[in-house]
Amino acid sequence: QVQLVESGGGLVQPGGSLTLSCAASGFTFHYYVMKWYRQVPGKEREWVAGVTRDGGVKNYAESVKGRFSISRDNVRKTVTLQMNSLKVEDTAVYYCKAEVVGQNIEYWGQGTQVIVSS
């Protein structure tokens, strides 16, 4: 059974940090590109960051570049999003996604809520 389970969300003050984790099971993790997305009510889900299968290439949305860092551990089958210098506008439900590039194969986690507020 394929599972992606996010954790690490919560309430943090502006300027603070959080680390989100996504634990994968039920599929061959290192075959998949891993990505983080986020969504606020009433808006479309937006891509935040991505990492290639071997972890060698990482990409970020302009809105988080320099503040967020994505990494993966193919042995532990986890992907992590380190979020620093958080802003109120980073408030959202964060989702991890596994996908095979060029094929219609993708899996989503259930999401974890991040609230940035004073």
Short mmCIF file of C-alpha atoms in Angstrom, two decimals:
data_model
loop_
_atom_site.label_atom_id
_atom_site.label_comp_id
_atom_site.label_asym_id
_atom_site.label_seq_id
_atom_site.Cartn_x
_atom_site.Cartn_y
_atom_site.Cartn_z
CA GLN A 1 0.00 0.00 0.00
CA VAL A 2 1.43 3.34 -1.08
CA GLN A 3 1.69 5.88 1.70
CA LEU A 4 3.12 9.36 2.07
CA VAL A 5 2.80 10.68 5.59
CA GLU A 6 3.70 14.28 6.35
CA SER A 7 4.55 15.52 9.82
CA GLY A 8 6.09 18.51 11.53
CA GLY A 9 3.47 21.16 10.92
CA GLY A 10 2.26 23.49 13.60
CA LEU A 11 2.03 27.06 14.82
CA VAL A 12 5.10 29.26 14.63
CA GLN A 13 5.76 32.98 14.94
CA PRO A 14 6.92 35.04 11.99
CA GLY A 15 10.66 34.67 11.57
CA GLY A 16 10.63 31.22 13.09
CA SER A 17 11.47 27.83 11.64
CA LEU A 18 9.78 24.50 11.09
CA THR A 19 10.92 21.23 9.63
CA LEU A 20 8.42 19.17 7.68
CA SER A 21 9.02 15.50 7.01
CA CYS A 22 7.38 13.09 4.61
CA ALA A 23 7.78 9.36 5.14
CA ALA A 24 7.21 7.11 2.14
CA SER A 25 6.28 3.46 1.94
CA GLY A 26 4.80 1.00 -0.51
CA PHE A 27 6.77 2.06 -3.58
CA THR A 28 10.35 2.26 -4.81
CA PHE A 29 11.23 5.60 -3.32
CA HIS A 30 14.44 6.33 -5.21
CA TYR A 31 12.64 6.02 -8.58
CA TYR A 32 10.54 9.08 -7.78
CA VAL A 33 11.10 12.80 -7.92
CA MET A 34 9.85 14.29 -4.66
CA LYS A 35 8.11 17.63 -4.36
CA TRP A 36 6.44 19.81 -1.77
CA TYR A 37 3.30 21.80 -2.49
CA ARG A 38 1.11 24.01 -0.38
CA GLN A 39 -2.47 25.17 -0.49
CA VAL A 40 -4.58 27.77 1.24
CA PRO A 41 -8.38 27.70 1.21
CA GLY A 42 -9.83 29.13 -1.95
CA LYS A 43 -6.57 28.98 -3.87
CA GLU A 44 -4.95 26.45 -6.12
CA ARG A 45 -2.28 24.18 -4.78
CA GLU A 46 1.12 25.67 -5.55
CA TRP A 47 4.47 24.02 -6.01
CA VAL A 48 7.05 24.93 -3.37
CA ALA A 49 10.16 22.81 -3.92
CA GLY A 50 11.40 19.70 -5.68
CA VAL A 51 14.35 17.33 -5.55
CA THR A 52 15.57 14.85 -8.12
CA ARG A 53 15.76 11.12 -7.53
CA ASP A 54 19.36 11.17 -6.36
CA GLY A 55 19.02 14.40 -4.43
CA GLY A 56 21.51 16.14 -6.68
CA VAL A 57 19.26 18.88 -8.04
CA LYS A 58 16.88 21.00 -5.99
CA ASN A 59 14.50 23.67 -7.18
CA TYR A 60 12.41 26.23 -5.35
CA ALA A 61 9.56 28.59 -5.99
CA GLU A 62 10.71 32.20 -6.00
CA SER A 63 8.58 32.93 -2.96
CA VAL A 64 10.60 30.53 -0.78
CA LYS A 65 14.04 30.63 -2.39
CA GLY A 66 16.74 31.33 0.18
CA ARG A 67 14.44 30.47 3.08
CA PHE A 68 13.38 26.85 2.46
CA SER A 69 15.56 23.83 1.84
CA ILE A 70 14.48 20.44 0.52
CA SER A 71 16.41 17.22 1.06
CA ARG A 72 15.83 13.51 0.79
CA ASP A 73 17.17 10.33 2.32
CA ASN A 74 16.77 7.38 -0.02
CA VAL A 75 17.74 4.91 2.69
CA ARG A 76 15.16 6.14 5.20
CA LYS A 77 12.71 6.95 2.37
CA THR A 78 12.02 10.42 3.63
CA VAL A 79 11.92 13.90 2.19
CA THR A 80 12.33 16.96 4.38
CA LEU A 81 11.46 20.61 3.97
CA GLN A 82 13.40 22.92 6.25
CA MET A 83 11.56 26.22 6.49
CA ASN A 84 13.34 29.25 7.93
CA SER A 85 12.42 32.92 8.24
CA LEU A 86 8.76 32.00 8.01
CA LYS A 87 6.26 34.63 6.97
CA VAL A 88 2.54 34.94 7.58
CA GLU A 89 2.00 34.23 3.89
CA ASP A 90 3.64 30.81 4.29
CA THR A 91 0.54 29.70 6.19
CA ALA A 92 -0.94 26.75 4.30
CA VAL A 93 -1.45 23.02 4.27
CA TYR A 94 1.76 21.46 3.00
CA TYR A 95 1.72 18.30 0.91
CA CYS A 96 4.45 16.03 -0.34
CA LYS A 97 4.19 14.40 -3.71
CA ALA A 98 6.04 11.57 -5.39
CA GLU A 99 6.07 11.41 -9.17
CA VAL A 100 7.71 9.65 -12.04
CA VAL A 101 8.70 12.26 -14.60
CA GLY A 102 7.13 11.69 -18.01
CA GLN A 103 4.65 9.12 -16.77
CA ASN A 104 1.23 9.49 -15.27
CA ILE A 105 2.31 8.16 -11.90
CA GLU A 106 2.04 10.28 -8.80
CA TYR A 107 1.19 9.94 -5.13
CA TRP A 108 0.16 12.56 -2.60
CA GLY A 109 0.29 12.73 1.15
CA GLN A 110 -2.60 13.90 3.30
CA GLY A 111 -1.00 17.22 4.19
CA THR A 112 0.22 18.95 7.32
CA GLN A 113 -0.96 22.37 8.48
CA VAL A 114 1.51 25.21 8.96
CA ILE A 115 0.31 28.39 10.61
CA VAL A 116 2.59 31.40 10.86
CA SER A 117 1.12 33.93 13.23
CA SER A 118 2.09 36.19 16.08
#
